[in-house]
Short mmCIF file of C-alpha atoms in Angstrom, two decimals:
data_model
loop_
_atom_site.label_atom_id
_atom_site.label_comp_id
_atom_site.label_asym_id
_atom_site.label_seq_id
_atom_site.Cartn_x
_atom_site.Cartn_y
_atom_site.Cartn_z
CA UNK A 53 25.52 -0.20 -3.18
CA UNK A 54 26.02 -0.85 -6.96
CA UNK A 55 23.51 1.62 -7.66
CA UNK A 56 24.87 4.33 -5.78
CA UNK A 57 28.05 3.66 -6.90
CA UNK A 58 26.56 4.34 -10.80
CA UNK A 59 24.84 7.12 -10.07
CA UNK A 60 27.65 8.97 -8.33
CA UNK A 61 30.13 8.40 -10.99
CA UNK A 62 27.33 10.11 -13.20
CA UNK A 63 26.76 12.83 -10.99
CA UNK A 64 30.04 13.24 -10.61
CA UNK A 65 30.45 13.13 -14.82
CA UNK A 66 28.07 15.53 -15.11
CA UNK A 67 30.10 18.24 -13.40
CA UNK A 68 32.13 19.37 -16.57
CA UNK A 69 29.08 19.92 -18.44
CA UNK A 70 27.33 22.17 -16.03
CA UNK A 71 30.76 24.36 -16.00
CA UNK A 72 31.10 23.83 -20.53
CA UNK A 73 26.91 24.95 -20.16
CA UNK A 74 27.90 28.48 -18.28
CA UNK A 75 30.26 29.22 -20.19
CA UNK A 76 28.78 28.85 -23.73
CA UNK A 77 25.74 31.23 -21.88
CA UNK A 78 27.72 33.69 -20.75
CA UNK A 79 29.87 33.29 -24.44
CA UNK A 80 26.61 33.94 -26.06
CA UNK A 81 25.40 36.86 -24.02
CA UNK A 82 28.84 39.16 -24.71
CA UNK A 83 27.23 38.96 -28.53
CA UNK A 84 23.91 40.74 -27.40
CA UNK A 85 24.46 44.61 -27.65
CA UNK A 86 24.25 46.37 -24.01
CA UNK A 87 24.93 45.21 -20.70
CA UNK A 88 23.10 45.62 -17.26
CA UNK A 89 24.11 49.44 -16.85
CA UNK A 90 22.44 50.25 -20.19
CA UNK A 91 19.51 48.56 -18.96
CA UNK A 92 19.95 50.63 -15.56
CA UNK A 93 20.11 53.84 -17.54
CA UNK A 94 17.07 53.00 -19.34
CA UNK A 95 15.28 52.63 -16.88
CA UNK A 96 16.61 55.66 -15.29
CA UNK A 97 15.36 57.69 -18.30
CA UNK A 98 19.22 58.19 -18.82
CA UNK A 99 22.24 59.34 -17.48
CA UNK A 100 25.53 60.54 -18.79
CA UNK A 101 28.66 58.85 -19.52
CA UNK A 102 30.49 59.58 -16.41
CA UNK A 103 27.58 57.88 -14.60
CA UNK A 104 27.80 55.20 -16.78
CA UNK A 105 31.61 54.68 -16.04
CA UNK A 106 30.94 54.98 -12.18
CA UNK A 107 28.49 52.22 -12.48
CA UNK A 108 30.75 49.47 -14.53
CA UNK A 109 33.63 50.10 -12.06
CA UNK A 110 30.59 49.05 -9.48
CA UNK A 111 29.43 46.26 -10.80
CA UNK A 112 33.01 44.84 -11.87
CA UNK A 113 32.21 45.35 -15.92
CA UNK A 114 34.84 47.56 -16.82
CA UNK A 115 37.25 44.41 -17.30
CA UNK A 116 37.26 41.83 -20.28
CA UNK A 117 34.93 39.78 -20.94
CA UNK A 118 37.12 36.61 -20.06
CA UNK A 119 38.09 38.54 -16.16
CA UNK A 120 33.94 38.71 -15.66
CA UNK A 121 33.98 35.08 -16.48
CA UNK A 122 37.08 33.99 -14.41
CA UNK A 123 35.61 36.09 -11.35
CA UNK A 124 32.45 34.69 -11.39
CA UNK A 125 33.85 31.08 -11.69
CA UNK A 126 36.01 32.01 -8.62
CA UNK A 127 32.39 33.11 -6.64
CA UNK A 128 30.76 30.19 -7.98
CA UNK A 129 33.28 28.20 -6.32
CA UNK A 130 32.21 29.58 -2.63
CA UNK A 131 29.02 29.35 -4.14
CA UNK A 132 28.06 33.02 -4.54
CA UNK A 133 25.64 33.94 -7.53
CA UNK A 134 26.73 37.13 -7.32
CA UNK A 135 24.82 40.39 -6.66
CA UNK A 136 21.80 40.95 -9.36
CA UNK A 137 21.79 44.55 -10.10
CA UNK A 138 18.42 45.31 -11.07
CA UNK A 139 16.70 43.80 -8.66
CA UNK A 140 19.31 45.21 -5.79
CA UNK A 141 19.49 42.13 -4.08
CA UNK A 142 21.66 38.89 -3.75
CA UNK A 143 20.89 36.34 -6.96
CA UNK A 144 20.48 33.51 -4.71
CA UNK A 145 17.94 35.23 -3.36
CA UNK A 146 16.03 36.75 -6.10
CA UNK A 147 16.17 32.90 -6.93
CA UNK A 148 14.76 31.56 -3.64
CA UNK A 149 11.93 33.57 -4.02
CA UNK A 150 11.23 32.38 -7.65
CA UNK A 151 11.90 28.74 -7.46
CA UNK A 152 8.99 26.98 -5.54
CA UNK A 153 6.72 28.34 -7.85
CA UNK A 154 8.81 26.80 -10.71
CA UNK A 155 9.13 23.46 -8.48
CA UNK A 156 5.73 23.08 -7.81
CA UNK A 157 4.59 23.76 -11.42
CA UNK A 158 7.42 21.11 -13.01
CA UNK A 159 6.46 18.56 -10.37
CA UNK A 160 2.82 18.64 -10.91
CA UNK A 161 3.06 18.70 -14.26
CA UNK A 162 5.67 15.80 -14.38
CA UNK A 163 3.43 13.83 -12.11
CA UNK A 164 0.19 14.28 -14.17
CA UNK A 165 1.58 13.53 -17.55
CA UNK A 166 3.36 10.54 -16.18
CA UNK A 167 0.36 9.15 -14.21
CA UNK A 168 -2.10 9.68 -17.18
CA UNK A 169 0.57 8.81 -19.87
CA UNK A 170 1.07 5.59 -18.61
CA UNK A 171 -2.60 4.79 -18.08
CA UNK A 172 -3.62 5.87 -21.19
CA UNK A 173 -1.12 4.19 -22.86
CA UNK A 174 -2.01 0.87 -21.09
CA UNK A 175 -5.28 1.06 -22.56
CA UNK A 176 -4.37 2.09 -25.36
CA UNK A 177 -2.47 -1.10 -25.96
CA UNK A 178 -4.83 -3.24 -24.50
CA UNK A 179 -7.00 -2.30 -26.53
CA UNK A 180 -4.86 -1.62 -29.82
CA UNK A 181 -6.80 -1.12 -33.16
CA UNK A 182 -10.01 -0.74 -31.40
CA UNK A 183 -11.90 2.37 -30.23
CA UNK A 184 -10.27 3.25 -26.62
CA UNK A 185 -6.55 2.98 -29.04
CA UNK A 186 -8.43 5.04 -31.71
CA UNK A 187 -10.02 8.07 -29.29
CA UNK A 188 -6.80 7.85 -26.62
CA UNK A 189 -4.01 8.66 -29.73
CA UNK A 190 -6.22 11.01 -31.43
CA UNK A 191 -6.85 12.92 -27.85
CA UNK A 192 -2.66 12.46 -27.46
CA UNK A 193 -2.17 13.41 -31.43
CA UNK A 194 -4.38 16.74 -30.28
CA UNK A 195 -3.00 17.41 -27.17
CA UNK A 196 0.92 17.17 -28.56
CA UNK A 197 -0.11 19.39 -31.54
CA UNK A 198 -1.83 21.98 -29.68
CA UNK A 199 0.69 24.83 -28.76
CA UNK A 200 1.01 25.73 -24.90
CA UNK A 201 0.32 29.33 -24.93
CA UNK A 202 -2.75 29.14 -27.29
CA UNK A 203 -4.32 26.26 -25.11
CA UNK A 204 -3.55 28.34 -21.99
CA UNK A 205 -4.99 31.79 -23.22
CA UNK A 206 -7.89 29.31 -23.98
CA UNK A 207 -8.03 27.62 -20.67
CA UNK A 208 -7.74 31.25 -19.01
CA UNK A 209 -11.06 32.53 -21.34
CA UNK A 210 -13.31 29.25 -20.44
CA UNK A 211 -12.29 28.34 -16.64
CA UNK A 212 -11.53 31.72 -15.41
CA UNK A 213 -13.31 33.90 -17.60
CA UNK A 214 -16.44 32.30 -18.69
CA UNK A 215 -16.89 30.09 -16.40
CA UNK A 216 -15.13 31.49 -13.86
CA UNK A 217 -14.20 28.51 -11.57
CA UNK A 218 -10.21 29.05 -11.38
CA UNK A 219 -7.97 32.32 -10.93
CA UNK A 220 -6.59 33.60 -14.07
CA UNK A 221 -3.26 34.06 -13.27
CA UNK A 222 -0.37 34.22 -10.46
CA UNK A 223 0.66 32.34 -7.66
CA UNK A 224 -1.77 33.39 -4.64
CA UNK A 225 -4.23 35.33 -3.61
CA UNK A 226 -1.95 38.11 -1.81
CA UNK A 227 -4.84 40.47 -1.10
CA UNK A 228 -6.39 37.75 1.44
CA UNK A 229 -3.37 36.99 3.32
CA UNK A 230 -4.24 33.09 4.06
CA UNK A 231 -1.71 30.36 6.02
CA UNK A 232 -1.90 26.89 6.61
CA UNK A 233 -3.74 24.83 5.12
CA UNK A 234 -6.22 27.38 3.47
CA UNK A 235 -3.03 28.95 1.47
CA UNK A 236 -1.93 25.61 -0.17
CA UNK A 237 -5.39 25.08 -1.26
CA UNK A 238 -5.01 28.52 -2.41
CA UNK A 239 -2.34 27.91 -4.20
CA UNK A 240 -2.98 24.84 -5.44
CA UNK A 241 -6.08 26.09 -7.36
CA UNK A 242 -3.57 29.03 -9.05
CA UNK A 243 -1.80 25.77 -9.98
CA UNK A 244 -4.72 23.52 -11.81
CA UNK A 245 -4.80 25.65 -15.33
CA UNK A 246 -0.69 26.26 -15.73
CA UNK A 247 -0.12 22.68 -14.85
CA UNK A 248 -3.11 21.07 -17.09
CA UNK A 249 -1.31 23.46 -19.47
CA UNK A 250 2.39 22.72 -19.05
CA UNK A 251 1.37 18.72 -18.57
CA UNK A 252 -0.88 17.76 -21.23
CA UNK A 253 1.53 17.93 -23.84
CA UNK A 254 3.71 15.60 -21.91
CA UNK A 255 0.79 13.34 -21.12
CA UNK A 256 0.50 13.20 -25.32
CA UNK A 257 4.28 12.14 -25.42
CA UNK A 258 4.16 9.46 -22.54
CA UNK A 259 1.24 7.91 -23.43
CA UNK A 260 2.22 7.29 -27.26
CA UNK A 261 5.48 5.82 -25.64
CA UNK A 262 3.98 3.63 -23.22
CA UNK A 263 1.77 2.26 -25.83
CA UNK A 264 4.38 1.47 -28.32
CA UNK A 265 6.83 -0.24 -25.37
CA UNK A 266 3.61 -1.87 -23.74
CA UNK A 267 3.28 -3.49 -27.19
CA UNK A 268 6.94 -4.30 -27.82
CA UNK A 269 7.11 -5.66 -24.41
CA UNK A 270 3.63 -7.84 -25.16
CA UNK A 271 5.33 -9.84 -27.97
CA UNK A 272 8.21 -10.82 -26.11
CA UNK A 273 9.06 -14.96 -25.00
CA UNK A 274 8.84 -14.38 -21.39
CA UNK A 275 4.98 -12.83 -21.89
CA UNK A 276 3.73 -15.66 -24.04
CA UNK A 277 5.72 -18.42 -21.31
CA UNK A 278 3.64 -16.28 -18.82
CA UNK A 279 0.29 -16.90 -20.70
CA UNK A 280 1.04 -20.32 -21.53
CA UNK A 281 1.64 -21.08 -17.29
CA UNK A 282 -2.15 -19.93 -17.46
CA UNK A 283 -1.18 -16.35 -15.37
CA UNK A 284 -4.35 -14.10 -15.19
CA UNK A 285 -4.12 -11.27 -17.95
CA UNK A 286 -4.12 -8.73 -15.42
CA UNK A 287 -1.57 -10.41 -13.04
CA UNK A 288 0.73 -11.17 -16.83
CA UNK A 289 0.54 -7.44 -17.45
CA UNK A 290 1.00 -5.67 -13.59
CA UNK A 291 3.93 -8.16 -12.88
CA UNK A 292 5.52 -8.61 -16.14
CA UNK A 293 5.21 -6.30 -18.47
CA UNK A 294 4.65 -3.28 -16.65
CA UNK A 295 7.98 -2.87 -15.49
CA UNK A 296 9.91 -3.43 -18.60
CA UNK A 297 7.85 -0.94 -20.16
CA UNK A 298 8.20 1.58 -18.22
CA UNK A 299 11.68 1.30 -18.90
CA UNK A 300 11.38 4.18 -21.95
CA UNK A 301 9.24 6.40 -19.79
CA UNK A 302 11.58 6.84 -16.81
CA UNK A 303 14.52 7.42 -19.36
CA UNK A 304 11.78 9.98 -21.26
CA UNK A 305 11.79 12.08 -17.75
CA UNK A 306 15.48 12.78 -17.62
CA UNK A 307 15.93 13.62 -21.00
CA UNK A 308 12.56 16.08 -20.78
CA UNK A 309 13.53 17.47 -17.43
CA UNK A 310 15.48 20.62 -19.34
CA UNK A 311 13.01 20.68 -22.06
CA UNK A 312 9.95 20.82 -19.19
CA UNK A 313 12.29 24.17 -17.69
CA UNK A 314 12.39 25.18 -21.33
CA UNK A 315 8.56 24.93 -21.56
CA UNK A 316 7.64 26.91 -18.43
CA UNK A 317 8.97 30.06 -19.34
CA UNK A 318 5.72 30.18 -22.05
CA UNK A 319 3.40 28.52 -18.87
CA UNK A 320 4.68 31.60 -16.32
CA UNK A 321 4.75 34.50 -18.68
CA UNK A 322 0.80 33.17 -19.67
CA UNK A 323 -0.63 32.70 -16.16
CA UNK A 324 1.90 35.38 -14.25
CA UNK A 325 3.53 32.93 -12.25
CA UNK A 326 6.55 34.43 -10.39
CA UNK A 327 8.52 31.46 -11.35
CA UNK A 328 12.33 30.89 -13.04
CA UNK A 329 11.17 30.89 -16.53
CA UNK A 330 9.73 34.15 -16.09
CA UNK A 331 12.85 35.70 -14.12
CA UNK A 332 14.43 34.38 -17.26
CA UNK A 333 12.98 36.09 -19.43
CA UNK A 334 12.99 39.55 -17.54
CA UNK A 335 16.64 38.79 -17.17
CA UNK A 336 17.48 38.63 -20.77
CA UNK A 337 15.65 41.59 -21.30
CA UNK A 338 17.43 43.62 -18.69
CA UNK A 339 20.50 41.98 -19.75
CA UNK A 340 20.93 40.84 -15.76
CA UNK A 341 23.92 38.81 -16.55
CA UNK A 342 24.70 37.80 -12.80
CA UNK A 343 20.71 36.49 -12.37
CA UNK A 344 20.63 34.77 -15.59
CA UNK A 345 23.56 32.79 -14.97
CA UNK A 346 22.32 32.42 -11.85
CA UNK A 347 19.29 31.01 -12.99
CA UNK A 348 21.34 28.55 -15.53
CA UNK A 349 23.44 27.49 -12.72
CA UNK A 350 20.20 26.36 -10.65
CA UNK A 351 18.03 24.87 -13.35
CA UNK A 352 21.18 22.75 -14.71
CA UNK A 353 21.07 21.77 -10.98
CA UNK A 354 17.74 20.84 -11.17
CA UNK A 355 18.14 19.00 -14.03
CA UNK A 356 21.03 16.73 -13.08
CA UNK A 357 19.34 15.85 -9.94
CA UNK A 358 16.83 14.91 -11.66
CA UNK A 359 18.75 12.52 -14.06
CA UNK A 360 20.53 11.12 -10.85
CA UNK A 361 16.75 10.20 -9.26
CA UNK A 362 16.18 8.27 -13.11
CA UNK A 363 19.48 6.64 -12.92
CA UNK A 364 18.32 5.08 -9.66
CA UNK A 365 14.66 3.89 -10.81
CA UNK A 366 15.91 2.86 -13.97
CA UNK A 367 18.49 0.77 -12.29
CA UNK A 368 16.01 -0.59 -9.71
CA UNK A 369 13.94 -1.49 -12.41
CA UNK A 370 16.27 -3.32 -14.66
CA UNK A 371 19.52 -4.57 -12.43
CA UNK A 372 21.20 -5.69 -15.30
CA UNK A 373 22.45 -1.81 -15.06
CA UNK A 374 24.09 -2.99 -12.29
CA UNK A 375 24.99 -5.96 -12.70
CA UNK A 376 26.93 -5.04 -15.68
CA UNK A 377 24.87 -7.88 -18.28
#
């Protein structure tokens, strides 16, 4: 109950900064020149000013700046993203359609850096100074150096290219028209090369953590009382020092959860994955004010449930979070 109880009052903290985090976007964007009917008219080949006019009075962007933001506050409140105008369809929407792709990628990215980081880093510190600590760190060192889009143009010319074991690019195979169980297959091999991408420089980061905490962790009273009682290496490390050192990496997810977002608008726009990232980016460029904030307004979302899922692990794992010591 104690748990709960913390993690709802930081859920419930983290309210005002969603609201502070649209506003400073939609502060930002009234500094880019245009708006979304100059971006219709372009791609209109033009149109003249009456047009133009018409179109604002439409769309509700003939008022200030701070009415747009009051009114869309007020929808946000009902919880309507509005109406996105170059894609002529609701936001919410235009945003269902994008997110599992963006959901799937962050999750099995998350899941394979984590997994690997932390048993990497395990050996790694088990075997500190010697050659499994050597080849693991220089691997991570490579890995955390290597930038995503080079490593994925990369991936795309050996596996899909060369070798031509994976798809390229996109989501699915639309052409085939699969279901079941053939279509997550299906899509789970359009997932292998964006997540290896999006995950390995995680995996770098996780594993350099867990080794320095497994080693912190190693040198503590509790571990050497442990040895002394004549526990079993194994059994010293699994039930003891495991879970204090994985302290770091669960609080590593939360912070990295907006950062991971951050990172797969490079993975989408690489591999064509009709993900948020990508609708993102086509949204800035359109200057689609409605879907970006849209977009901003699910992806904070995202972001603070994921910090409530680490508030719960981390307390489960230590309960003097709870306990108030």
């Amino acid at each position: 109950m104690r748990i709960l109880t913390l993690a709802g009052r930081r859920l419930a903290a983290s309210i005002p900064t969603l609201v502070l985090i649209l506003i400073g976007v939609f502060v930002l964007l009234q500094f880019a020149p245009g708006d979304t009917v100059d971006a219709m008219m372009a791609q209109m080949g033009g149109g003249d000013a009456a047009t133009a006019k018409q179109l604002r009075e439409y769309y509700g962007l003939d008022v200030s700046a701070w009415a747009q933001l009051g009114n869309y506050l007020w929808r946000l409140v009902r919880l309507d993203l509005g109406f996105s105008a170059i894609y002529g369809k609701p936001v919410a929407t235009v945003i269902a359609e994008r997110l599992p792709a963006t959901i799937l990628l962050m999750t099995a990215s998350l899941s394979l850096a984590f997994f690997f980081g932390l048993i990497f880093g395990v050996i790694a510190a088990r075997g500190v100074n010697r050659w499994p600590d050597t080849l693991i760190s220089t691997l991570g060192l490579v890995f955390y150096a290597m930038p995503t889009f080079w490593f994925g143009l990369m991936a795309i010319v050996v596996f899909a290219i060369y070798l031509q074991w994976l798809p390229a690019g996109g989501f699915e195979d639309i052409t085939v028209g699969l279901t079941g169980l053939a279509r997550t297959l299906d899509i789970a091999r359009h997932l292998v090369l964006p997540t290896l991408t999006l995950g390995l420089f995680y995996m770098a980061i996780y594993l350099r953590i867990m080794r320095g905490s497994m080693l912190e962790v190693l040198t503590l009273d509790f571990v050497r009382t442990a040895r002394a009682k004549g526990m079993d290496e194994t059994r010293v490390v699994v039930r003891h020092v495991l879970r204090n050192a994985l302290l770091p990496m669960v609080t590593l997810i939360g912070l990295q959860a907006g950062t991971m977002l951050g990172g797969s608008v490079v993975v989408e726009s690489v591999f064509s994955l009709p993900g948020l990232g990508r609708l993102a980016y086509e949204s800035v460029i359109q200057r689609d004010l409605n879907t970006l904030l849209g977009i901003v307004f699910v992806s904070a979302l995202l972001v603070i449930v994921v910090n409530f899922i680490v508030d719960l692990l981390y307390a489960r794992l230590d309960p003097r979070i709870t306990t108030g010591g």
